[in-house]
Structures are given as structure tokens and as C-alpha cells.
Coordinates of C-alpha atoms in Angstrom, one line a residue:
Chain A
X1 CA -21.7 7.1 -13.8
X2 CA -18.8 7.4 -11.4
X3 CA -20.2 8.3 -8.0
X4 CA -17.0 10.3 -7.2
X5 CA -17.5 12.8 -9.9
X6 CA -21.3 13.3 -9.8
X7 CA -21.1 13.9 -6.0
X8 CA -19.7 17.4 -6.4
X9 CA -21.4 19.7 -3.9
X10 CA -22.1 23.4 -3.9
X11 CA -19.2 25.1 -2.2
X12 CA -21.5 27.1 0.0
X13 CA -23.2 23.9 1.2
X14 CA -19.8 22.3 1.8
X15 CA -18.7 25.4 3.8
X16 CA -21.9 25.4 5.9
X17 CA -21.4 21.7 6.5
X18 CA -17.8 22.1 7.7
X19 CA -18.8 24.9 10.0
X20 CA -21.6 22.9 11.5
X21 CA -19.3 20.0 12.0
X22 CA -16.7 22.2 13.7
X23 CA -19.3 23.6 16.1
X24 CA -20.6 20.2 16.8
X25 CA -17.1 18.8 17.5
X26 CA -16.3 21.8 19.7
X27 CA -19.4 21.5 21.8
X28 CA -19.4 17.7 21.9
X29 CA -17.8 17.2 25.3
X30 CA -20.1 19.6 27.0
X31 CA -23.2 18.1 25.4
X32 CA -22.1 14.5 26.1
X33 CA -20.9 15.4 29.6
X34 CA -24.2 17.1 30.5
X35 CA -26.4 14.5 28.8
X36 CA -24.7 11.2 29.5
X37 CA -22.1 11.9 32.2
X38 CA -18.4 12.6 32.2
X39 CA -17.6 8.9 31.8
X40 CA -18.8 9.1 28.2
X41 CA -16.5 12.0 27.4
X42 CA -13.7 9.7 28.5
X43 CA -15.0 7.0 26.1
X44 CA -14.9 9.6 23.3
X45 CA -11.3 10.5 24.2
X46 CA -10.5 6.8 23.8
X47 CA -12.4 6.7 20.5
X48 CA -10.1 9.4 19.2
X49 CA -7.0 7.5 20.2
X50 CA -8.4 4.4 18.5
X51 CA -9.2 6.4 15.3
X52 CA -5.5 7.5 15.2
X53 CA -4.4 3.8 15.6
X54 CA -6.9 2.6 13.0
X55 CA -5.7 5.2 10.5
X56 CA -2.1 4.2 11.2
X57 CA -2.8 0.5 10.6
X58 CA -4.9 1.5 7.6
X59 CA -1.7 2.7 5.9
X60 CA -0.1 -0.8 6.3
X61 CA -3.1 -3.0 5.9
X62 CA -5.5 -0.9 3.8
X63 CA -3.1 0.9 1.4
X64 CA -0.1 -1.4 1.1
X65 CA -2.0 -4.6 1.8
X66 CA 0.4 -5.9 4.4
X67 CA -1.4 -7.8 7.1
X68 CA -0.1 -6.7 10.5
X69 CA -1.3 -8.4 13.7
X70 CA 1.1 -6.8 16.0
X71 CA 0.3 -3.2 15.4
X72 CA -0.4 -2.4 19.1
X73 CA 3.4 -2.8 19.7
X74 CA 4.0 0.7 18.2
X75 CA 1.3 2.1 20.5
X76 CA 3.2 0.5 23.4
X77 CA 6.5 2.0 22.2
X78 CA 5.0 5.5 22.1
X79 CA 3.4 5.1 25.5
X80 CA 6.4 3.7 27.2
X81 CA 8.7 6.3 25.7
X82 CA 6.4 9.0 27.1
X83 CA 6.2 7.2 30.4
X84 CA 10.0 7.0 30.7
X85 CA 10.7 10.5 29.6
X86 CA 8.0 12.2 31.7
X87 CA 7.9 10.5 35.0
X88 CA 10.1 10.0 38.1
X89 CA 10.5 6.3 37.2
X90 CA 14.0 6.4 35.7
X91 CA 15.4 8.0 38.8
X92 CA 14.9 4.7 40.5
X93 CA 17.2 2.8 38.2
X94 CA 19.6 5.7 37.6
X95 CA 19.9 7.9 40.7
X96 CA 21.9 10.5 38.7
X97 CA 18.6 11.2 36.8
X98 CA 16.7 12.3 40.0
X99 CA 14.0 13.6 40.1
X100 CA 13.4 11.6 36.9
X101 CA 13.0 12.9 33.4
X102 CA 10.3 15.5 32.8
X103 CA 10.6 16.3 29.1
X104 CA 8.0 18.6 27.5
X105 CA 5.3 17.1 25.4
X106 CA 6.3 18.8 22.2
X107 CA 9.7 17.0 22.4
X108 CA 8.3 13.6 23.5
X109 CA 5.5 13.2 21.0
X110 CA 7.6 13.7 17.8
X111 CA 10.3 11.6 19.3
X112 CA 7.7 8.9 20.0
X113 CA 6.6 9.1 16.3
X114 CA 10.2 8.8 15.3
X115 CA 11.1 5.9 17.6
X116 CA 7.9 4.0 16.8
X117 CA 8.7 4.6 13.1
X118 CA 12.1 3.1 13.7
X119 CA 10.5 0.0 15.3
X120 CA 8.2 -0.2 12.2
X121 CA 11.3 -0.5 10.0
X122 CA 12.8 -3.1 12.4
X123 CA 9.6 -5.1 12.0
X124 CA 9.4 -4.5 8.3
X125 CA 13.0 -5.3 7.2
X126 CA 13.0 -9.0 8.0
X127 CA 9.5 -9.5 6.7
X128 CA 9.9 -7.9 3.3
X129 CA 9.5 -11.2 1.4
X130 CA 6.5 -12.3 3.3
X131 CA 2.9 -11.8 2.5
X132 CA -0.6 -12.7 3.8
X133 CA -0.7 -15.3 6.5
X134 CA 3.0 -15.7 6.9
X135 CA 3.4 -12.0 7.4
X136 CA 0.5 -12.1 9.9
X137 CA 2.2 -14.7 12.0
X138 CA 5.6 -12.8 12.1
X139 CA 3.9 -9.5 13.0
X140 CA 1.8 -11.3 15.7
X141 CA 5.1 -12.6 17.2
X142 CA 6.6 -9.1 17.0
X143 CA 3.7 -7.7 19.0
X144 CA 4.0 -10.3 21.6
X145 CA 7.8 -9.9 21.9
X146 CA 7.4 -6.2 22.6
X147 CA 4.8 -6.9 25.3
X148 CA 6.9 -9.6 26.9
X149 CA 9.9 -7.4 26.9
X150 CA 7.9 -4.7 28.7
X151 CA 6.7 -7.3 31.1
X152 CA 10.2 -8.5 32.0
X153 CA 12.5 -5.5 31.6
X154 CA 12.5 -4.8 35.3
X155 CA 15.6 -6.9 35.8
X156 CA 18.6 -6.5 35.9
X157 CA 18.0 -2.8 35.4
X158 CA 14.5 -1.7 36.2
X159 CA 13.5 0.0 32.9
X160 CA 9.8 -0.8 32.6
X161 CA 8.9 -1.8 36.1
X162 CA 7.5 -5.1 34.8
X163 CA 3.9 -6.0 35.2
X164 CA 3.3 -3.3 37.7
X165 CA 3.7 -0.7 35.0
X166 CA 4.9 2.9 35.3
X167 CA 3.0 5.3 37.5
X168 CA 3.1 9.0 38.3
X169 CA 3.5 9.9 34.7
X170 CA 3.2 13.7 34.2
X171 CA -0.1 14.9 32.7
X172 CA 0.3 16.6 29.3
X173 CA 1.2 20.2 29.8
X174 CA 0.8 22.7 26.9
X175 CA 2.4 26.1 27.3
X176 CA 2.2 25.9 31.1
X177 CA -1.4 24.8 31.2
X178 CA -1.7 21.3 32.6
X179 CA -4.4 19.2 31.0
X180 CA -4.4 17.0 34.1
X181 CA -6.7 19.3 36.2
X182 CA -9.8 21.4 35.7
X183 CA -9.2 24.6 34.0
X184 CA -11.2 27.8 34.5
X185 CA -12.0 29.6 31.2
X186 CA -14.1 32.8 31.3
X187 CA -15.7 31.4 34.4
X188 CA -16.5 28.1 32.9
X189 CA -15.0 25.0 34.5
X190 CA -13.5 22.7 31.9
X191 CA -12.6 19.3 33.4
X192 CA -9.4 17.5 32.5
X193 CA -11.2 14.9 30.3
X194 CA -12.6 17.8 28.2
X195 CA -9.2 19.3 27.8
X196 CA -7.8 16.0 26.6
X197 CA -10.7 15.7 24.2
X198 CA -9.6 18.9 22.4
X199 CA -5.9 17.8 22.3
X200 CA -6.9 14.4 20.9
X201 CA -9.2 16.0 18.4
X202 CA -6.5 18.2 17.1
X203 CA -4.1 15.2 16.9
X204 CA -6.7 13.1 15.1
X205 CA -7.5 15.8 12.6
X206 CA -3.7 16.1 11.9
X207 CA -3.5 12.3 11.4
X208 CA -6.6 12.4 9.1
X209 CA -5.0 15.2 7.1
X210 CA -1.7 13.4 6.7
X211 CA -3.5 10.2 5.7
X212 CA -5.6 11.9 3.0
X213 CA -2.6 13.7 1.6
X214 CA -0.5 10.5 1.5
X215 CA -3.2 8.5 -0.1
X216 CA -3.6 11.0 -3.0
X217 CA 0.1 11.1 -3.8
X218 CA 2.9 9.3 -5.6
X219 CA 3.6 7.5 -2.4
X220 CA 0.0 6.4 -1.9
X221 CA -0.3 5.2 -5.4
X222 CA 2.9 3.1 -5.0
X223 CA 1.5 1.5 -1.8
X224 CA -1.8 0.6 -3.6
X225 CA 0.2 -0.7 -6.6
X226 CA 2.1 -3.1 -4.2
X227 CA -1.1 -4.2 -2.7
X228 CA -2.6 -4.9 -6.1
X229 CA 0.4 -6.7 -7.7
X230 CA 3.8 -6.6 -6.3
X231 CA 5.6 -8.0 -9.4
X232 CA 3.9 -5.5 -11.7
X233 CA 4.8 -2.7 -9.2
X234 CA 8.5 -3.7 -9.4
X235 CA 8.3 -3.8 -13.2
X236 CA 6.9 -0.2 -13.0
X237 CA 10.2 0.8 -11.4
X238 CA 8.9 1.0 -7.8
X239 CA 11.5 0.0 -5.3
X240 CA 9.2 -2.2 -3.3
X241 CA 11.6 -2.7 -0.4
X242 CA 11.8 1.0 0.4
X243 CA 8.1 1.7 -0.3
X244 CA 7.0 -1.1 2.0
X245 CA 9.4 0.0 4.8
X246 CA 8.0 3.5 4.4
X247 CA 4.5 2.1 4.9
X248 CA 5.5 0.3 8.1
X249 CA 7.3 3.4 9.4
X250 CA 4.5 5.8 8.6
X251 CA 1.8 3.5 10.1
X252 CA 4.0 2.9 13.2
X253 CA 4.6 6.6 13.8
X254 CA 0.9 7.3 14.0
X255 CA 0.7 4.5 16.6
X256 CA 3.6 6.1 18.5
X257 CA 1.9 9.5 18.7
X258 CA -1.3 7.9 19.9
X259 CA 0.7 5.9 22.5
X260 CA 2.3 9.0 23.9
X261 CA -1.1 10.8 24.2
X262 CA -2.5 7.7 25.9
X263 CA 0.3 7.6 28.5
X264 CA -0.1 11.3 29.3
X265 CA -3.9 10.9 29.6
X266 CA -3.9 7.8 31.8
X267 CA -0.7 8.8 33.7
X268 CA -0.1 5.1 34.0
X269 CA 1.0 2.5 31.6
X270 CA 1.4 -1.3 32.0
X271 CA 1.9 -4.2 29.6
X272 CA -1.7 -5.2 30.0
X273 CA -2.9 -2.4 27.8
X274 CA -1.0 -3.8 24.8
X275 CA -2.2 -7.3 24.4
X276 CA -2.9 -9.2 21.1
X277 CA -6.6 -8.5 21.6
X278 CA -5.9 -4.8 21.3
X279 CA -4.1 -5.4 17.9
X280 CA -7.1 -7.5 16.8
X281 CA -9.5 -4.7 17.9
X282 CA -7.7 -2.1 15.8
X283 CA -7.5 -4.4 12.8
X284 CA -11.3 -5.0 13.2
X285 CA -11.8 -1.2 13.1
X286 CA -10.0 -1.1 9.8
X287 CA -11.6 -4.1 8.3
X288 CA -15.2 -3.5 9.5
X289 CA -15.1 0.2 8.7
X290 CA -13.8 -0.3 5.1
X291 CA -10.2 -1.2 4.4
X292 CA -8.3 1.6 2.6
X293 CA -11.1 4.1 2.9
X294 CA -10.3 6.8 5.4
X295 CA -13.9 7.8 6.3
X296 CA -14.8 4.1 6.7
X297 CA -11.8 3.5 9.0
X298 CA -12.8 6.5 11.2
X299 CA -16.3 5.2 11.4
X300 CA -15.0 1.8 12.3
X301 CA -12.9 3.3 15.1
X302 CA -15.8 5.2 16.6
X303 CA -18.2 2.3 16.3
X304 CA -16.0 -0.3 17.9
X305 CA -15.1 2.0 20.8
X306 CA -18.6 3.1 21.5
X307 CA -20.6 -0.1 21.0
X308 CA -18.8 -2.2 23.6
X309 CA -19.2 0.7 26.1
X310 CA -22.9 1.0 25.3
X311 CA -23.2 -2.7 25.9
X312 CA -21.3 -2.5 29.2
X313 CA -23.6 0.2 30.5
X314 CA -26.8 -0.9 28.8
X315 CA -26.9 -4.7 28.8
X316 CA -27.6 -5.0 32.5
X317 CA -30.5 -2.6 32.8
X318 CA -32.1 -3.9 29.6
X319 CA -32.0 -7.5 30.8
X320 CA -33.5 -6.5 34.1
X321 CA -36.3 -4.7 32.4
X322 CA -37.0 -7.6 30.0
X323 CA -36.5 -10.7 32.2
X324 CA -36.5 -9.3 35.7
X325 CA -32.9 -10.3 36.3
X326 CA -29.5 -10.3 34.6
X327 CA -29.3 -13.6 32.6
X328 CA -25.9 -13.1 30.9
X329 CA -23.3 -10.9 32.5
X330 CA -22.7 -7.8 30.3
X331 CA -19.0 -8.7 30.0
X332 CA -19.7 -12.0 28.3
X333 CA -22.5 -10.6 26.2
X334 CA -20.1 -8.0 24.9
X335 CA -17.7 -10.5 23.3
X336 CA -20.6 -12.6 22.1
X337 CA -22.4 -9.8 20.3
X338 CA -19.1 -8.5 19.0
X339 CA -18.3 -11.8 17.4
X340 CA -21.7 -12.0 16.0
X341 CA -21.4 -8.5 14.5
X342 CA -18.1 -9.4 12.9
X343 CA -19.6 -12.5 11.2
X344 CA -22.6 -10.6 10.0
X345 CA -20.5 -7.8 8.5
X346 CA -18.2 -10.2 6.8
X347 CA -21.2 -12.1 5.3
X348 CA -23.2 -9.2 4.2
X349 CA -20.8 -6.4 3.7
X350 CA -17.5 -8.0 3.0
X351 CA -15.9 -4.7 1.8
X352 CA -16.7 -3.1 5.3
X353 CA -19.6 -1.0 6.5
X354 CA -18.4 2.1 4.6
X355 CA -16.1 1.1 1.8
X356 CA -14.8 3.4 -0.8
X357 CA -16.7 3.5 -4.0
X358 CA -14.0 1.6 -5.8
X359 CA -13.7 -1.1 -3.3
X360 CA -17.5 -1.6 -3.2
X361 CA -17.4 -2.2 -6.9
X362 CA -14.5 -4.5 -6.5
X363 CA -16.5 -6.8 -4.2
X364 CA -19.6 -6.4 -6.3
X365 CA -17.6 -7.5 -9.3
X366 CA -16.5 -10.6 -7.3
X367 CA -19.9 -12.1 -7.8
X368 CA -21.7 -10.5 -4.9
X369 CA -24.2 -7.8 -5.6
X370 CA -23.8 -5.1 -3.0
X371 CA -24.9 -2.0 -4.9
X372 CA -26.4 -1.7 -8.3
X373 CA -24.1 1.1 -9.4
X374 CA -22.1 -0.6 -12.1
X375 CA -21.3 1.8 -14.8
Chain B
X1 CA 26.3 6.4 -30.4
X2 CA 26.5 2.8 -31.2
X3 CA 23.9 1.2 -33.3
X4 CA 23.5 -1.6 -30.8
X5 CA 21.0 -1.0 -28.0
X6 CA 21.1 -4.4 -26.2
X7 CA 23.7 -7.0 -26.4
X8 CA 23.0 -10.2 -24.4
X9 CA 26.1 -12.3 -24.1
X10 CA 26.0 -16.1 -23.4
X11 CA 23.0 -16.0 -21.0
X12 CA 22.5 -19.2 -19.1
X13 CA 19.8 -20.1 -16.6
X14 CA 18.7 -23.4 -15.2
X15 CA 15.9 -24.5 -12.9
X16 CA 17.0 -27.5 -10.9
X17 CA 18.2 -30.0 -13.6
X18 CA 16.4 -28.2 -16.4
X19 CA 18.6 -26.0 -18.5
X20 CA 16.1 -23.3 -19.6
X21 CA 18.6 -21.1 -21.4
X22 CA 22.0 -22.2 -22.7
X23 CA 24.5 -19.6 -24.0
X24 CA 21.9 -17.4 -25.5
X25 CA 23.5 -14.4 -27.2
X26 CA 21.5 -11.8 -29.2
X27 CA 21.8 -8.3 -30.3
X28 CA 19.0 -5.7 -30.6
X29 CA 19.6 -2.6 -32.7
X30 CA 18.3 0.8 -32.0
X31 CA 14.9 1.6 -33.5
X32 CA 14.0 -1.9 -34.6
X33 CA 11.3 -4.3 -33.7
X34 CA 13.0 -7.4 -32.7
X35 CA 11.0 -10.7 -32.5
X36 CA 11.8 -13.6 -30.2
X37 CA 9.9 -16.7 -31.2
X38 CA 10.1 -20.4 -30.5
X39 CA 7.9 -23.4 -29.7
X40 CA 6.2 -23.7 -26.2
X41 CA 8.8 -24.1 -23.5
X42 CA 11.7 -22.9 -25.7
X43 CA 12.7 -20.4 -23.0
X44 CA 11.4 -17.1 -24.4
X45 CA 9.7 -16.0 -21.2
X46 CA 12.6 -17.1 -19.1
X47 CA 14.9 -15.0 -21.2
X48 CA 12.5 -12.1 -20.7
X49 CA 12.4 -12.6 -16.9
X50 CA 16.2 -12.7 -16.8
X51 CA 16.5 -9.6 -18.9
X52 CA 14.1 -7.6 -16.7
X53 CA 15.5 -8.7 -13.4
X54 CA 12.8 -11.0 -12.2
X55 CA 15.1 -14.0 -12.4
X56 CA 18.9 -13.8 -11.9
X57 CA 21.0 -15.3 -14.6
X58 CA 23.4 -18.2 -13.9
X59 CA 25.8 -17.1 -16.6
X60 CA 26.4 -14.3 -19.0
X61 CA 25.9 -10.6 -19.0
X62 CA 23.9 -7.9 -20.8
X63 CA 25.2 -4.7 -22.2
X64 CA 22.4 -2.1 -22.5
X65 CA 22.8 1.3 -24.0
X66 CA 26.6 1.1 -23.8
X67 CA 26.7 0.1 -20.2
X68 CA 26.6 -3.1 -18.3
X69 CA 22.9 -3.8 -17.3
X70 CA 22.5 -4.3 -13.6
X71 CA 20.0 -7.1 -13.7
X72 CA 19.8 -7.6 -10.0
X73 CA 16.5 -5.9 -9.3
X74 CA 13.5 -5.3 -11.6
X75 CA 13.1 -1.6 -10.6
X76 CA 16.8 -1.0 -11.5
X77 CA 16.3 -2.5 -14.9
X78 CA 13.3 -0.3 -15.4
X79 CA 15.3 2.8 -14.3
X80 CA 18.0 1.9 -16.9
X81 CA 15.4 2.0 -19.6
X82 CA 13.8 -1.4 -20.2
X83 CA 10.0 -1.6 -19.6
X84 CA 7.9 -4.7 -20.0
X85 CA 4.5 -6.1 -20.1
X86 CA 3.4 -9.6 -19.0
X87 CA 2.1 -12.6 -20.8
X88 CA -0.9 -12.9 -18.5
X89 CA -1.8 -9.2 -18.0
X90 CA -0.7 -7.8 -14.6
X91 CA -2.5 -4.5 -14.2
X92 CA -3.4 -3.0 -10.8
X93 CA -6.9 -4.3 -11.1
X94 CA -8.6 -2.1 -8.6
X95 CA -7.0 1.2 -9.7
X96 CA -8.4 3.2 -12.5
X97 CA -6.9 3.1 -15.9
X98 CA -5.4 6.6 -15.4
X99 CA -3.9 5.6 -12.0
X100 CA -2.3 2.6 -13.6
X101 CA -0.4 4.8 -16.0
X102 CA 0.3 7.3 -13.2
X103 CA 2.0 4.5 -11.2
X104 CA 4.3 4.1 -14.2
X105 CA 5.6 7.6 -13.6
X106 CA 6.8 6.7 -10.1
X107 CA 10.4 6.2 -11.3
X108 CA 10.5 9.6 -13.1
X109 CA 9.0 11.6 -10.2
X110 CA 10.4 12.4 -6.8
X111 CA 7.8 13.6 -4.3
X112 CA 8.5 12.1 -0.9
X113 CA 6.4 11.9 2.3
X114 CA 7.0 15.6 3.3
X115 CA 6.2 16.9 -0.2
X116 CA 3.1 14.7 -0.3
X117 CA 1.8 16.0 3.1
X118 CA 2.7 19.7 2.5
X119 CA 1.6 19.5 -1.2
X120 CA 3.9 22.4 -1.9
X121 CA 4.3 24.0 -5.3
X122 CA 6.9 21.5 -6.6
X123 CA 4.6 18.6 -5.7
X124 CA 1.6 20.2 -7.3
X125 CA 3.5 20.8 -10.5
X126 CA 4.8 17.3 -10.5
X127 CA 1.4 15.8 -9.9
X128 CA -0.1 17.9 -12.7
X129 CA 2.6 16.7 -15.0
X130 CA 2.1 13.0 -14.0
X131 CA -1.7 13.3 -14.7
X132 CA -1.1 15.2 -17.9
X133 CA 1.4 12.6 -19.3
X134 CA -0.8 9.8 -18.2
X135 CA -3.8 11.2 -20.1
X136 CA -1.7 11.6 -23.2
X137 CA -0.5 8.1 -23.0
X138 CA -4.0 6.8 -22.6
X139 CA -4.9 8.8 -25.8
X140 CA -1.9 7.3 -27.5
X141 CA -3.1 3.7 -26.8
X142 CA -6.7 4.7 -27.4
X143 CA -8.0 3.9 -23.9
X144 CA -8.7 7.5 -22.8
X145 CA -12.4 7.1 -23.0
X146 CA -12.2 4.7 -20.0
X147 CA -9.6 6.7 -18.0
X148 CA -11.7 6.6 -14.8
X149 CA -12.8 3.0 -15.0
X150 CA -11.2 0.3 -12.9
X151 CA -8.6 -1.6 -14.9
X152 CA -10.4 -4.8 -14.2
X153 CA -13.5 -3.6 -15.9
X154 CA -11.8 -2.9 -19.2
X155 CA -12.1 -5.2 -22.2
X156 CA -9.2 -7.7 -22.8
X157 CA -7.8 -5.7 -25.7
X158 CA -8.0 -2.4 -23.7
X159 CA -6.2 -4.1 -20.8
X160 CA -3.4 -5.2 -23.1
X161 CA -3.0 -1.7 -24.5
X162 CA -3.3 -0.1 -21.0
X163 CA -0.4 -2.3 -19.9
X164 CA 1.6 -1.0 -22.8
X165 CA 0.8 2.6 -21.8
X166 CA 1.9 2.0 -18.2
X167 CA 5.2 0.6 -19.5
X168 CA 5.7 3.6 -21.8
X169 CA 5.1 5.9 -18.8
X170 CA 8.5 4.8 -17.5
X171 CA 10.1 6.4 -20.6
X172 CA 11.9 3.2 -21.8
X173 CA 14.5 2.9 -24.5
X174 CA 13.5 -0.7 -25.0
X175 CA 9.9 -1.8 -24.6
X176 CA 9.6 -5.6 -24.1
X177 CA 6.2 -7.1 -24.9
X178 CA 5.5 -10.7 -23.7
X179 CA 3.0 -12.2 -26.1
X180 CA 0.9 -9.0 -26.5
X181 CA -1.4 -10.6 -29.1
X182 CA -2.2 -13.7 -27.1
X183 CA -6.0 -14.2 -27.0
X184 CA -6.7 -11.3 -29.3
X185 CA -9.1 -11.5 -32.3
X186 CA -8.1 -10.4 -35.8
X187 CA -9.3 -6.8 -35.4
X188 CA -7.5 -6.3 -32.0
X189 CA -4.3 -7.9 -33.4
X190 CA -4.4 -5.4 -36.3
X191 CA -4.8 -2.5 -33.9
X192 CA -2.0 -3.8 -31.8
X193 CA 0.2 -4.1 -34.8
X194 CA -0.4 -0.5 -35.7
X195 CA 0.3 0.6 -32.1
X196 CA 3.7 -1.3 -32.0
X197 CA 4.7 0.2 -35.3
X198 CA 3.9 3.7 -34.1
X199 CA 5.8 3.1 -30.9
X200 CA 8.9 2.1 -32.9
X201 CA 8.4 5.1 -35.2
X202 CA 8.4 7.3 -32.0
X203 CA 11.9 6.1 -31.3
X204 CA 11.4 3.3 -28.8
X205 CA 13.0 0.0 -29.7
X206 CA 10.6 -3.0 -29.3
X207 CA 11.4 -6.5 -28.2
X208 CA 8.5 -8.8 -29.0
X209 CA 7.9 -12.3 -27.8
X210 CA 5.1 -13.9 -29.8
X211 CA 3.4 -17.1 -30.6
X212 CA 1.7 -15.7 -33.6
X213 CA 4.4 -16.4 -36.2
X214 CA 2.4 -14.5 -38.9
X215 CA 2.3 -11.4 -36.8
X216 CA 6.0 -11.6 -36.0
X217 CA 7.1 -12.2 -39.6
X218 CA 5.0 -9.2 -40.8
X219 CA 6.0 -6.8 -38.0
X220 CA 9.6 -7.5 -37.0
X221 CA 12.7 -6.2 -38.6
X222 CA 14.7 -9.1 -37.2
X223 CA 13.8 -12.3 -35.5
X224 CA 15.6 -14.8 -33.3
X225 CA 14.3 -18.3 -32.7
X226 CA 14.8 -20.2 -29.5
X227 CA 14.4 -23.9 -29.2
X228 CA 15.1 -25.9 -26.0
X229 CA 16.9 -22.9 -24.5
X230 CA 19.2 -22.4 -27.4
X231 CA 19.2 -19.8 -30.1
X232 CA 18.9 -21.6 -33.4
X233 CA 18.5 -18.7 -35.8
X234 CA 18.7 -14.9 -35.8
X235 CA 18.1 -12.9 -39.0
X236 CA 15.5 -11.0 -41.1
X237 CA 12.1 -12.8 -41.1
X238 CA 12.4 -13.9 -44.8
X239 CA 15.6 -15.8 -44.1
X240 CA 14.6 -17.2 -40.7
X241 CA 11.4 -18.6 -42.2
X242 CA 13.3 -20.7 -44.7
X243 CA 16.0 -21.9 -42.2
X244 CA 15.8 -25.7 -42.1
X245 CA 16.5 -25.7 -38.3
X246 CA 13.6 -23.4 -37.7
X247 CA 11.3 -25.5 -39.8
X248 CA 12.4 -28.6 -38.0
X249 CA 11.8 -27.0 -34.6
X250 CA 8.3 -26.0 -35.5
X251 CA 7.1 -28.9 -37.6
X252 CA 9.2 -31.7 -36.3
X253 CA 12.1 -33.6 -37.8
X254 CA 10.0 -35.9 -40.1
X255 CA 9.0 -33.1 -42.4
X256 CA 12.3 -31.4 -42.7

């Protein structure tokens, strides 16, 4: 029996579930803030940014099957675009622009998506004939090129301020309400981190919505067809060049939006935030969660943002309680356990922690019994 | 309207020093089943790949449906009305049978990113039409009982027929089948034969590459024989069968 068809739920149960989830998401920052401290709300904000990135990369890697190791470059493009257009920085290089550009967020974010999408096409166009490991190497190089440009474009004209990064970025401002400071709503003080949480949540929901709609469409089917068999896809009349470029552009535009939000949230960007390790991290979220399966990718994004933070705060005290002193510094332990977790998942759940029903069967069919649900 | 659907003129193709096709000309008429046979390595599949745009020809041109066929890109060839299947089945293994056929509708539908995200009325109508046609094509090739199964879980014969359904979804004028009976047992071959005949009867011209000489002779209206990259015969099956050059190519010079 196909699990997708027998899992139909009662609409009333589904409605109640959605309502419950909405209330839980709305109250989450207050609950977490009161229970675990405001630092954890910040962690959740980052988890939402990473979910957006992972969903963007999922279009390229999960749907279209194009391995991209330089994805964080699009995040960087979005972040730097916001930084340049909403800070005093450009006034330094071009005095005529004093006191810098301060574009509104509703103009900068869509522009960020567009420009990042353009960069996606720039990356995609020369790599159309490449697949697998060759494509991975070129995209890896692309990611590094962007980072190195950001690092060095402070001369001859100071565009990016080099390794020091751009500071004094405007906080995101929505309809005159700045998210950068505490807001008083009906006598309740809502700190800035909570306000960003709601904005990021809205953006994430939009990204999820777009992902789901694209997956279940003519475009999504064409992406998956290319992943499955490019020659057969061509023979079916799919213009693989355009469809692949579209995948790169769509994936990149998600990254560009997330980057813009990141810059407004941090009010500071520097090339250090966009290293290869970040690209790998996002790729891990996609692969560990379940490539091509939207809920799995979201789960991967949450897990890989929260776990390292939990280790950061928890590893020290736990060791002290067990051994009386800290044997391994939490920072080293974090990477150690992270690597171990990756190996274990790839050994025992090669389709990811939460794969789609189809993909689970695909791996089960490949000689590994994951679930006994063969029809 | 001319009686000729496809007219290949002096097609040549070489790989390095090997001349895989030399001056191959052949004519396919509307509404017929045209067989292309020949011993192993005679250049049948190469001709197929040139015709469908996977390889570029070194020489010659193809007139299709009264226009010059642009054989630069496979998707262009498909758009102009030639659909194909592959010798070693190339399905989208991890998509369902239904989705495989739906992909075949890509060319004949237009929803873009914005339509897909908004899912407006035009998109919904188009999606319903795609699913509906895909279901009917699955019925046509008798794979509808397994519409929601992954293509890779279908039986060999079902996979072959599913590939044909996917090709038909592009609304071809010419359906090119590359060894569709390879590896099939007698029952499956008989069912395939019926299917190919009904496709022809529904107005789609069929080009058939086949190893199984018996099947070709029984099924095709006309047959061409390739040997070492050259066409050595082209006629109705009864005459081709008796052609001394064909007998020699198949059985060797000593017996001729």
C-alpha cells in the first residue's frame, strides 16, 4: 500500500493540528526566552535562516540533482547587497552618496533575490555540461571566488571594506517599526530578537510554500527528471539548459533573501561568515534531513543549528559533572561529534533522517532494508 | 500533404576513424511501420541517435514533415514531432509510472515558475489535463494498474510499454522505437506487436529498429537493411528477405 494515499487525515484533525502548530510557533520565542534565555531565541532565529538556505539548496541538489558546494556565495551576495544599500558605508567611497544609501527593506530583499538569482545563472551557465564531482569542484571554486572578492574589494575603491566587513547596517524596518530595538505591544515588551523571529518565520513559511508549489508542478517534475536521467529528459522534450539554469536561479534567490535578512539582523557582515564550512553545513542539512524531501530538509536545518549550540552550552557542565573537570574543550567536541553523527547517519540511514516515502523505498530497493513497506 | 513523412538524405557520421554511417538515405511514409534492421554494429542505433539529435551528423540532412529537421538539440527534435525510446530502457526510475508520462507532457504545456507558485486557474486546468492524458496513455499501454508505483519496480515488459507511453505523451508524428522487443519473452513480444499496430492505426508513423527479424518481417510495411554503415536494401519485407545482399550480410558470404 502506498503510504502517501493511506495517510489521509480527517480534515478536522488536520485543522486542529495546524491551529496548534500556529499557536506554538507564535508563542515559541516567549516560551524559549523565559525557559532557556534570550540567547536561545537568537539560535532559533538562525535556525530559520538556515532552513531557508537549506530549502534553496534543496532545489539545486535535492530536486535537480546538481551538487553545489559553493551555495553560501548566494547568501553572501544577498547579505552584502543589503549591507551596501542600507548602511553609511558607500558614502565613504562615493562622497556624493552621503549619508550612504538607506533603501527600505521591501526594495532590498526582492532585489537581493533577483541579484542572487542572476549570480545563480552566472554559476550555472558555464557548468551546464558538468555533473557530480566535476560540478562540485567548480561550484566550490565559485564559492571561494566570491568570498575572496569580498575580502579584497576594498581597493582601489572601497566597496566591501575587506576583511573588516561592513558595520552600522540599518536594522530591518517594517512600516516605520524598527525591529532593531524592543517594542512595546499592549504593555508587553517584545525584544528585538523576538521581532526578528516573527519576520524570519514569515519568510521561512513563504519559502516553504514556494518550495512545495514548485515541487508539485511541471517545473518540479522537469527538475526531478533531469536528476533521474538527463538524456531521457532531453528526449522528452525538456530544454535541460533552461531548466537547469532555472534551478540554479531559484535556489540562489532563496539564499539571497536569507542573506539580506541575516545582514539586517546582525547589522554587520564580513567575509568570515561565508566560508566553505558554511556551504558544507547547509549541504549537510539537506543530505542528513532527506534530500529532495521538504519536511526532511527543514528538520535537518533545525537539527544542525540546534545540536551544535546545545553542545556548546552543555558539553562543559556535563563533563564537569561526570569527571570533575573539562577533558575535551566543547569546541573540539562539537566537530568530533558532528563528524561521528554524519558517519552514523550515512551508514544507517543513507536516505537521510526523514526521507520521502519514495526515496526511502529507493534506498531500500538498493539492497538495504530500511523499512519493510514494499508494496 | 505529401505522402513522405521523413526523408533522410545522405547521412554520414564517423567516430574517429570509424565510419559508422555512410551516405544513408531513406524515406519513411506517413502511416507506415518502417523497420530498420542489420547485424550488430551495422549503425542502426547511430542512425537513431543522429535522427533524434543526440549525435550531430557529419553530412547530410533530414526533411521531416515538409520542413528541414533541426537536429541540433534533442528537445527541438521532440518538439518537431519525433519521439523515441531507448535500447536499454531509460525511465525516470524513482518517479511513479504516472509521473513518467506526465514529464512527457512538458513540451506541450507551459506553466512557468509564477504559474506554479500561484497555482492560478490556468495552471490548475493544465495540471488536470496533464494528469488526465497521462492516465489515458497508461491505460492505452496497459500499465494503468501500476500508475502510482515507481518505474523501477515495474516488470521489464511494463517498463518497455511505459517508455512508449511517455514518448506518446509528447504527441509525436513519428515514434522511433529502439529494439523494443529486446529481452522480451514470446507473450510480451506478441503484446508489443499489437501495441505497435494500434499506435500505427491511431495515426502515428512508427520507425522500428529491431534485432528480431521475424518480428520486423511480420510487423513492418517496409524495411531497410544497414550493413557496415551503409544501406544495402529498402523494400517490402518479402523482397528484402530474398535480397542476396541481405542474406549475405546476415549469414556470411560462404552461403550466399
